[in-house]
PDB file of C-alpha atoms in Angstrom:
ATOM      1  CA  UNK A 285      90.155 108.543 108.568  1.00 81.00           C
ATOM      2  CA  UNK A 286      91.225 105.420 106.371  1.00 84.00           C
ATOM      3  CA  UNK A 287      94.105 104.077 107.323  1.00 90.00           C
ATOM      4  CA  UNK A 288      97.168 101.578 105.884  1.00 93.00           C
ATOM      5  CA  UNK A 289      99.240 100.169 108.856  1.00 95.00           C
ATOM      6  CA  UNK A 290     101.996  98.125 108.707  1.00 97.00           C
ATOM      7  CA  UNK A 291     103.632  95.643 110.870  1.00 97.00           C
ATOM      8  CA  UNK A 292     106.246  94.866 112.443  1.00 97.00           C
ATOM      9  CA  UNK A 293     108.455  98.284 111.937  1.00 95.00           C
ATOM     10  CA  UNK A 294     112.105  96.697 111.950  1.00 96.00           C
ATOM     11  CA  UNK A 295     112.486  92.712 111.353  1.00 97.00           C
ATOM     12  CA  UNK A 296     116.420  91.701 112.496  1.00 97.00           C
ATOM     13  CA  UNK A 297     117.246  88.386 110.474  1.00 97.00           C
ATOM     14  CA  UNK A 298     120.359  86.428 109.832  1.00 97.00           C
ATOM     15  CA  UNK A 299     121.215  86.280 106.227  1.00 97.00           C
ATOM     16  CA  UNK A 300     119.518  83.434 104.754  1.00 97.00           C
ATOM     17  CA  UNK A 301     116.387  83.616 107.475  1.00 97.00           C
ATOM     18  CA  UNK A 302     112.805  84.590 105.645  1.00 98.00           C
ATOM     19  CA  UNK A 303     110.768  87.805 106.243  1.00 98.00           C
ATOM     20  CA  UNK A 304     107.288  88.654 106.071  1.00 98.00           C
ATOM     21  CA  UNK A 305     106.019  92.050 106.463  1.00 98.00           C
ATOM     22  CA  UNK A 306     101.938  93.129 107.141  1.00 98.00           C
ATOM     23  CA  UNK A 307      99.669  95.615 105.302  1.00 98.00           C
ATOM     24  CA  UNK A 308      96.311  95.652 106.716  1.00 97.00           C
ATOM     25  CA  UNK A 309      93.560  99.071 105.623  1.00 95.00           C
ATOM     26  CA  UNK A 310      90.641 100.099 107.409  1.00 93.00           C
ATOM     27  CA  UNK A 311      88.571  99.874 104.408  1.00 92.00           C
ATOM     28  CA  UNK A 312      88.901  97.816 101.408  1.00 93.00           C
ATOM     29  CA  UNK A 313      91.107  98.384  98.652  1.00 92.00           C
ATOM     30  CA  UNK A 314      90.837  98.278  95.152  1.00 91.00           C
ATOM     31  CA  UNK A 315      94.431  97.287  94.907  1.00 92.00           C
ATOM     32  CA  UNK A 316      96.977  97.607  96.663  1.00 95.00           C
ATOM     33  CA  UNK A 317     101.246  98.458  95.798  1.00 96.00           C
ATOM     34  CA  UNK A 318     104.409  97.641  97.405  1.00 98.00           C
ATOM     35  CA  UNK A 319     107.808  99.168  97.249  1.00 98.00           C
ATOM     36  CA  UNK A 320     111.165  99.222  98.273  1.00 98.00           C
ATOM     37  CA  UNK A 321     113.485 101.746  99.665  1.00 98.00           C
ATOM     38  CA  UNK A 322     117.436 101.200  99.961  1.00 97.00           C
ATOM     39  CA  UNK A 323     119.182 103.144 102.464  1.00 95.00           C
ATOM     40  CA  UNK A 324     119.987 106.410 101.182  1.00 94.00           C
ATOM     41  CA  UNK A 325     117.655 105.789  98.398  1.00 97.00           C
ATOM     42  CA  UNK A 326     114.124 106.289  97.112  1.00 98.00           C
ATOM     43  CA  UNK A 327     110.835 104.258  96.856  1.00 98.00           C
ATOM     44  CA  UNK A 328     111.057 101.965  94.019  1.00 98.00           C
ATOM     45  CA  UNK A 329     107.904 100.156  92.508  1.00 97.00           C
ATOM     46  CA  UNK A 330     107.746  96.096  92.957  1.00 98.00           C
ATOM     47  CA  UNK A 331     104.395  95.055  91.987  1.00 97.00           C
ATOM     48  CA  UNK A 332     100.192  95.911  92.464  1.00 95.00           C
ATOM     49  CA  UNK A 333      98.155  93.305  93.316  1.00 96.00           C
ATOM     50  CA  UNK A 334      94.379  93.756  92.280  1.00 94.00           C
ATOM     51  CA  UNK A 335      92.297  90.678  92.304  1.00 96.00           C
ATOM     52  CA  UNK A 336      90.776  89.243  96.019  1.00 97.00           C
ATOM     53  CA  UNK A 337      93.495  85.874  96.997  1.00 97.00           C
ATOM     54  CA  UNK A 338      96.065  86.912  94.636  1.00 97.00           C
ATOM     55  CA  UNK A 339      99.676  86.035  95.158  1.00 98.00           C
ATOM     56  CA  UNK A 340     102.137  86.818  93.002  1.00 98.00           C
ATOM     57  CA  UNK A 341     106.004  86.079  92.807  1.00 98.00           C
ATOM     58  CA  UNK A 342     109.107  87.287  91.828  1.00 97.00           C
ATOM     59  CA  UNK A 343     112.135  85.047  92.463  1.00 97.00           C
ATOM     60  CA  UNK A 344     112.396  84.979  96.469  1.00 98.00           C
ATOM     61  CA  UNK A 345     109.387  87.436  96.996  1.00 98.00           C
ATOM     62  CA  UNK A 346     105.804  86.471  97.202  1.00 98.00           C
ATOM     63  CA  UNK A 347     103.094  88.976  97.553  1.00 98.00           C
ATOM     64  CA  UNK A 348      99.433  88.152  98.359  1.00 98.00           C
ATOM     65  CA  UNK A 349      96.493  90.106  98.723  1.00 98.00           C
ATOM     66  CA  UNK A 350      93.580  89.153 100.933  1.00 97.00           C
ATOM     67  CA  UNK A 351      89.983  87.333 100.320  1.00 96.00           C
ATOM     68  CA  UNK A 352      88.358  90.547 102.014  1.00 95.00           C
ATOM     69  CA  UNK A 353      91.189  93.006 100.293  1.00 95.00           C
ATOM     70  CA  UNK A 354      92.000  95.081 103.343  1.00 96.00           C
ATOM     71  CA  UNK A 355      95.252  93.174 103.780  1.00 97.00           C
ATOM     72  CA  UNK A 356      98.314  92.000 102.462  1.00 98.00           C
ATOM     73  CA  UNK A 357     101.523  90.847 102.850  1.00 98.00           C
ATOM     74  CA  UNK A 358     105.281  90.375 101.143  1.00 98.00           C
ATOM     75  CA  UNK A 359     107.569  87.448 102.197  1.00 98.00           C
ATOM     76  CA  UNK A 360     110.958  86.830 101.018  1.00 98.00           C
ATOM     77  CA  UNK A 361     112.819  83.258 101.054  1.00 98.00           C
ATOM     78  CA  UNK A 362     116.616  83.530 102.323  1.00 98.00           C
ATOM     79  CA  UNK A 363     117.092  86.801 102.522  1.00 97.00           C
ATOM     80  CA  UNK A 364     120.026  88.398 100.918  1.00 97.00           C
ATOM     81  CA  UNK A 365     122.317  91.240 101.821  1.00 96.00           C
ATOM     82  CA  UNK A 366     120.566  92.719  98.597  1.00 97.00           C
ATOM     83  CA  UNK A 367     117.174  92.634 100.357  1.00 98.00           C
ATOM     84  CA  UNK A 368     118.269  95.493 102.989  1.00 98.00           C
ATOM     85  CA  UNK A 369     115.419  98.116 102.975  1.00 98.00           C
ATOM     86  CA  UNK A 370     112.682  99.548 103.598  1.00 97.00           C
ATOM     87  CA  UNK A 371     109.311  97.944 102.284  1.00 98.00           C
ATOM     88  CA  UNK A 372     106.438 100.009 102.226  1.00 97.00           C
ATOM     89  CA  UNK A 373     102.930  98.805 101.052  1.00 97.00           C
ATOM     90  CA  UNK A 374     100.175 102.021  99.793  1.00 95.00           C
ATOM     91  CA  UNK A 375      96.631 101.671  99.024  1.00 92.00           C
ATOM     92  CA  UNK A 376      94.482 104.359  97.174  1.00 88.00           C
ATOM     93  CA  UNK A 377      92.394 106.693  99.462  1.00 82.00           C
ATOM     94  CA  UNK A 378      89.250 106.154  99.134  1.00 74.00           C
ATOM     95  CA  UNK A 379      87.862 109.893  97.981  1.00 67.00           C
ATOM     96  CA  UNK A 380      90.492 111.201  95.112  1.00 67.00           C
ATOM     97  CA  UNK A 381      93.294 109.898  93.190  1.00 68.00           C
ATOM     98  CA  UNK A 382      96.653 109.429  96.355  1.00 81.00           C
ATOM     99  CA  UNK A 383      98.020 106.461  97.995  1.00 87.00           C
ATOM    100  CA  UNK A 384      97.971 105.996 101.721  1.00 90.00           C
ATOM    101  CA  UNK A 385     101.253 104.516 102.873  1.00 93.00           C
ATOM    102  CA  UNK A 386     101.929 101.950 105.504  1.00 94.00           C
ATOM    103  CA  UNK A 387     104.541 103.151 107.822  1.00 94.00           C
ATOM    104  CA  UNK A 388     106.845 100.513 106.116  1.00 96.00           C
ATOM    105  CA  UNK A 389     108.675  97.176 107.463  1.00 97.00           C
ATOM    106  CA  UNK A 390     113.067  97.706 107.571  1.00 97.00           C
ATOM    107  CA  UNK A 391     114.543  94.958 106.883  1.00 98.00           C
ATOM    108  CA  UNK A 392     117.921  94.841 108.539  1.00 97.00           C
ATOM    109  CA  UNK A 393     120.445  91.992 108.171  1.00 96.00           C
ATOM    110  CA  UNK A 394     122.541  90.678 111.347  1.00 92.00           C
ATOM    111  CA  UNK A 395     126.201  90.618 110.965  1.00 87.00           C
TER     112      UNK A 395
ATOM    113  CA  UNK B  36     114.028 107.872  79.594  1.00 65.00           C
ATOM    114  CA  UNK B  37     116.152 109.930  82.716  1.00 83.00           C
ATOM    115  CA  UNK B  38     113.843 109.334  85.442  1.00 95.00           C
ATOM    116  CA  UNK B  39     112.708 112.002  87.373  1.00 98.00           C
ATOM    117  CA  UNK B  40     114.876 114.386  88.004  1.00 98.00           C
ATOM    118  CA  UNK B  41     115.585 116.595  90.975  1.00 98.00           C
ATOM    119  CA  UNK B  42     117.384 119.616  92.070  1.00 97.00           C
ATOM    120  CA  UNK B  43     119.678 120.038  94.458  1.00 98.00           C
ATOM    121  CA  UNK B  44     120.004 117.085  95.867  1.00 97.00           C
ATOM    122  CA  UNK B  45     121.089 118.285  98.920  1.00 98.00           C
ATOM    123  CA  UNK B  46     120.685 122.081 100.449  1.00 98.00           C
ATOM    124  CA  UNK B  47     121.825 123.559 103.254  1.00 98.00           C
ATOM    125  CA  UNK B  48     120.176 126.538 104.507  1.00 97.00           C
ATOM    126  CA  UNK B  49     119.563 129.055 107.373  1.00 97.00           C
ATOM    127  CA  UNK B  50     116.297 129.227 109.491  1.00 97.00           C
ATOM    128  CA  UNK B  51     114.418 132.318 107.654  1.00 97.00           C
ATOM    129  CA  UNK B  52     116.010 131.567 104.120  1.00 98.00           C
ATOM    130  CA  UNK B  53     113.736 131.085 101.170  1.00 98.00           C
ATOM    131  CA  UNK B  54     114.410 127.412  99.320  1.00 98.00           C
ATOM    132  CA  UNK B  55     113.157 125.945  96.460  1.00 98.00           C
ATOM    133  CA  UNK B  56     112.885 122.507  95.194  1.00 98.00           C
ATOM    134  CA  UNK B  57     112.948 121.552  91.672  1.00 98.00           C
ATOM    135  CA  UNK B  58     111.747 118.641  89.787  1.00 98.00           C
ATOM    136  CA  UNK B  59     111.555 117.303  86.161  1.00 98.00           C
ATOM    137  CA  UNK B  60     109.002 114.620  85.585  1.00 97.00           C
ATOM    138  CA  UNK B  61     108.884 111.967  83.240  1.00 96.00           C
ATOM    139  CA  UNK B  62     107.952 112.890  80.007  1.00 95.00           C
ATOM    140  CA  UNK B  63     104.418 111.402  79.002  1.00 93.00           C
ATOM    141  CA  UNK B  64     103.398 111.569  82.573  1.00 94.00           C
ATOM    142  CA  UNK B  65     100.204 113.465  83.279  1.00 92.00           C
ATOM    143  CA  UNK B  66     100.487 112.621  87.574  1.00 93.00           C
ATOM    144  CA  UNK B  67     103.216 114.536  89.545  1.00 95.00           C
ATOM    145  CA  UNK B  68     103.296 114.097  93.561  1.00 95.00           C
ATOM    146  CA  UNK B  69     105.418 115.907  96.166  1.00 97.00           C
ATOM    147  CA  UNK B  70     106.455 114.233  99.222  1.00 97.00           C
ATOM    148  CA  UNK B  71     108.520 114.673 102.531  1.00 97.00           C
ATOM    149  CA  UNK B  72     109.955 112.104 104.126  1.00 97.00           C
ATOM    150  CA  UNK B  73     111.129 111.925 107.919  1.00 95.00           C
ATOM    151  CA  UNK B  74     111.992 109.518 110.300  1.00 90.00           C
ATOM    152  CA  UNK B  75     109.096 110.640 112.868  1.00 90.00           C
ATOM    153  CA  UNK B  76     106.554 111.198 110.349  1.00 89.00           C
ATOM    154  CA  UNK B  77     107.481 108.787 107.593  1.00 90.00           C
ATOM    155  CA  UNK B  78     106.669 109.105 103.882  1.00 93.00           C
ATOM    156  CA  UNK B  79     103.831 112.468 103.863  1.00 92.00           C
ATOM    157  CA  UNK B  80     101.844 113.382 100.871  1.00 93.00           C
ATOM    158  CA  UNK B  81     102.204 116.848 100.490  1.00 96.00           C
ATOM    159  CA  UNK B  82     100.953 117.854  96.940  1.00 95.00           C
ATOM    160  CA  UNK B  83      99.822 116.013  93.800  1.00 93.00           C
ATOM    161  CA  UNK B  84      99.202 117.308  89.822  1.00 94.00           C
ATOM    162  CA  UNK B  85      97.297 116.028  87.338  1.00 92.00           C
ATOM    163  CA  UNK B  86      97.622 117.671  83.584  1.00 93.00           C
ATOM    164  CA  UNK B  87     100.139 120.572  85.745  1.00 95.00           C
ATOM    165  CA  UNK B  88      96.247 121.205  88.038  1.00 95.00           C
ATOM    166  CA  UNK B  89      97.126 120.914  91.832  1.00 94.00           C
ATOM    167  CA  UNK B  90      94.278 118.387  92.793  1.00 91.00           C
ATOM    168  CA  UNK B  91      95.329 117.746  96.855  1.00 89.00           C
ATOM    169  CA  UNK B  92      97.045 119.970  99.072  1.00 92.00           C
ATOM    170  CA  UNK B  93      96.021 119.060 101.644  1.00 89.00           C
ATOM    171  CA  UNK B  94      99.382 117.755 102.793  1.00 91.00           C
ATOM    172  CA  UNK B  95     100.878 121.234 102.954  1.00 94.00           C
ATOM    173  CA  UNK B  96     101.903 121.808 106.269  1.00 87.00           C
ATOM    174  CA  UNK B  97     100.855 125.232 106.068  1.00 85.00           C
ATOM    175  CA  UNK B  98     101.286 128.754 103.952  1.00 91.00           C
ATOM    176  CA  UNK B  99     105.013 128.693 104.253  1.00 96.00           C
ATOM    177  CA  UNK B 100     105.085 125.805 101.563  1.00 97.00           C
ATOM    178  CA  UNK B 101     103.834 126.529  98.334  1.00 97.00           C
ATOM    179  CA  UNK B 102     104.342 124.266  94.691  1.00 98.00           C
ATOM    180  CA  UNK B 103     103.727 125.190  91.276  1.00 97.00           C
ATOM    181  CA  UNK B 104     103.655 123.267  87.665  1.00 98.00           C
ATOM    182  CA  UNK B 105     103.759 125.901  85.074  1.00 97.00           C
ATOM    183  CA  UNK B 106     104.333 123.327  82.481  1.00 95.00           C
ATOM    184  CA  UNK B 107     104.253 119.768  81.879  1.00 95.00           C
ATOM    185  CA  UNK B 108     108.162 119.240  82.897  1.00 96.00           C
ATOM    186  CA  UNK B 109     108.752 121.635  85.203  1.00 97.00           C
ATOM    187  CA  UNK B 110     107.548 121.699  89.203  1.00 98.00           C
ATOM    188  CA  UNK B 111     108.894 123.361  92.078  1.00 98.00           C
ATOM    189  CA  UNK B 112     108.324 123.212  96.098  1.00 98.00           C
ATOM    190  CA  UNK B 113     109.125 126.095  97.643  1.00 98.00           C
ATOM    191  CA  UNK B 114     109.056 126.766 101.400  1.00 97.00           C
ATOM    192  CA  UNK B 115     109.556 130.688 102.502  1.00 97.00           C
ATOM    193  CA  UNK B 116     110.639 131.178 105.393  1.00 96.00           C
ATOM    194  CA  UNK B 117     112.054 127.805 106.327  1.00 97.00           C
ATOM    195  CA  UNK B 118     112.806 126.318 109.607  1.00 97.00           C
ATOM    196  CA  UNK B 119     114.718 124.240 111.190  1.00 97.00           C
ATOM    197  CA  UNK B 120     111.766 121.439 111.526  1.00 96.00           C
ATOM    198  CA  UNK B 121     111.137 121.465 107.776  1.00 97.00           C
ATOM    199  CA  UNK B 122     114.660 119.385 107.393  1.00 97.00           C
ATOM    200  CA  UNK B 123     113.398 116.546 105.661  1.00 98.00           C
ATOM    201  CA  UNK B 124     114.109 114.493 102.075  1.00 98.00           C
ATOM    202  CA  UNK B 125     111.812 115.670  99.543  1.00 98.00           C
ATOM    203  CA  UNK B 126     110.873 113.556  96.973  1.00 98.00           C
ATOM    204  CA  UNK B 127     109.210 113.996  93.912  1.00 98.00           C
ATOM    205  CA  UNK B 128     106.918 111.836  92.029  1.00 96.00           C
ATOM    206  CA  UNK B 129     105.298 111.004  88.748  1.00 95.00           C
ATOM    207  CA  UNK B 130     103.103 108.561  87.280  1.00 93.00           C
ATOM    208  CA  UNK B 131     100.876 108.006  83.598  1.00 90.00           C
ATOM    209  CA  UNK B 132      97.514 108.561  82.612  1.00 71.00           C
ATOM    210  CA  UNK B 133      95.992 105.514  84.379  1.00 65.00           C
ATOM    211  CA  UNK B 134      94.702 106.007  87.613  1.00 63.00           C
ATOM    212  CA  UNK B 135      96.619 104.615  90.123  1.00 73.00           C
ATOM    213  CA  UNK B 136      99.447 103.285  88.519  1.00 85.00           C
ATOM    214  CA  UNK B 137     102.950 102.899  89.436  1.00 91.00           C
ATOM    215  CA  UNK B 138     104.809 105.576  90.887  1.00 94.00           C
ATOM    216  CA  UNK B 139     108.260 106.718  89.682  1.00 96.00           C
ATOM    217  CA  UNK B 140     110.322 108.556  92.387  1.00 97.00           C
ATOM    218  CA  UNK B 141     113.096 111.406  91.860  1.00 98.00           C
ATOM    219  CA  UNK B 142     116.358 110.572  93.810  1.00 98.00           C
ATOM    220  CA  UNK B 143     115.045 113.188  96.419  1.00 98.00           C
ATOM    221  CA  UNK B 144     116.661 116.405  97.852  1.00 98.00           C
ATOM    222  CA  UNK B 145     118.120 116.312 101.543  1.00 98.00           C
ATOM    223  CA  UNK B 146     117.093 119.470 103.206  1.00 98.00           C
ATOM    224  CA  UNK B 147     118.898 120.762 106.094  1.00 98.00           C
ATOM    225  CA  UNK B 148     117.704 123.890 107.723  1.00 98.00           C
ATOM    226  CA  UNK B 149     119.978 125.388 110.537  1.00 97.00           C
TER     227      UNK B 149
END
């Protein structure tokens, strides 16, 4: 069945150290989300990408979506103690109106 | 606008015990998802809404669960008889009339089932 998987599962960084986290779908997507969980929170919306190639940014985080839109990925610049999560990228299923979710990426800061 | 809203946000209950989950959409929202959430299994579709219709429920894990959306603010989740293996958080969801837009999570219930 499709699929959304997502790489790596936990990313250790020193404060101030970049992250990237991977979305790739066995079938192409016509767009594809990303969200973020705090600990002890719920999923909160940060952007859709739609178009093949498009990146988009917001302050330290820059999403693209790929040529062949079956993958995608987030990146953040100097991470922050505010950037602890989860990050979870969804795709719509192909047959009715749901989002497949990646696994998701946690982001966990080294003391 | 509140957000959507959930109830309890955390229950504690006894293998066998009946226990339903309660959620409050966003008003204006015509899309209303239930999910579970668990370390093993991650983030699970388990039901979605449109215009208070189930669509998908395929997610259920079977006829213990059940969910219902008499109105256009009002859903519940109900599992009867729980077990210990449905502790999860519960989340509930709800988005506008365009397809695939943004979702907006509830806060989530803890469930703990002894």
């Amino acid at each position: 069945g499709q699929q959304v998987m997502q790489i790596p599962q936990y990313q250790h960084v020193q404060e101030g150290e970049d992250f990237t986290t991977y979305c790739n779908s066995s079938t192409t997507l016509s767009n594809i989300q990303w969200y973020k969980q705090r600990p002890g929170g719920h999923p909160v919306f940060l952007i859709q990408l739609v178009k093949s190639g498009e990146v988009k940014k917001q302050k330290r985080l820059t999403f693209q979506f790929g040529e062949a839109k079956k993958n995608s990925s987030l990146h953040i610049t100097a991470t922050q103690t505010t950037d602890v999560g989860t990050y979870f990228c969804a795709g719509p299923k192909d047959s009715n109106y749901q989002l497949i979710w990646g696994a998701g990426t946690k982001l966990i800061i080294k003391p | 606008d509140a957000g959507v809203i959930q109830s309890p946000r955390h229950e504690v209950t006894e293998m066998g015990q009946e226990v339903t989950l309660r959620c409050k959409p966003i008003s204006g929202h015509d899309y209303l998802f239930w999910y579970r959430q668990t370390m093993m299994r991650g983030l699970e579709l388990l039901i979605y809404f449109n215009n208070n219709v189930p669509i998908d429920d395929s997610g259920m894990p079977e006829d213990r669960f059940s969910a219902k959306m008499p109105n256009a603010s009002f859903s519940t989740l109900k599992i009867q008889p729980s077990e210990p293996r449905d502790s999860a958080v519960y989340f509930c969801a709800s988005s506008r009339t365009e397809i695939y837009d943004e979702q907006f999570f509830g806060p989530g219930t803890r469930l703990t089932v002894l």
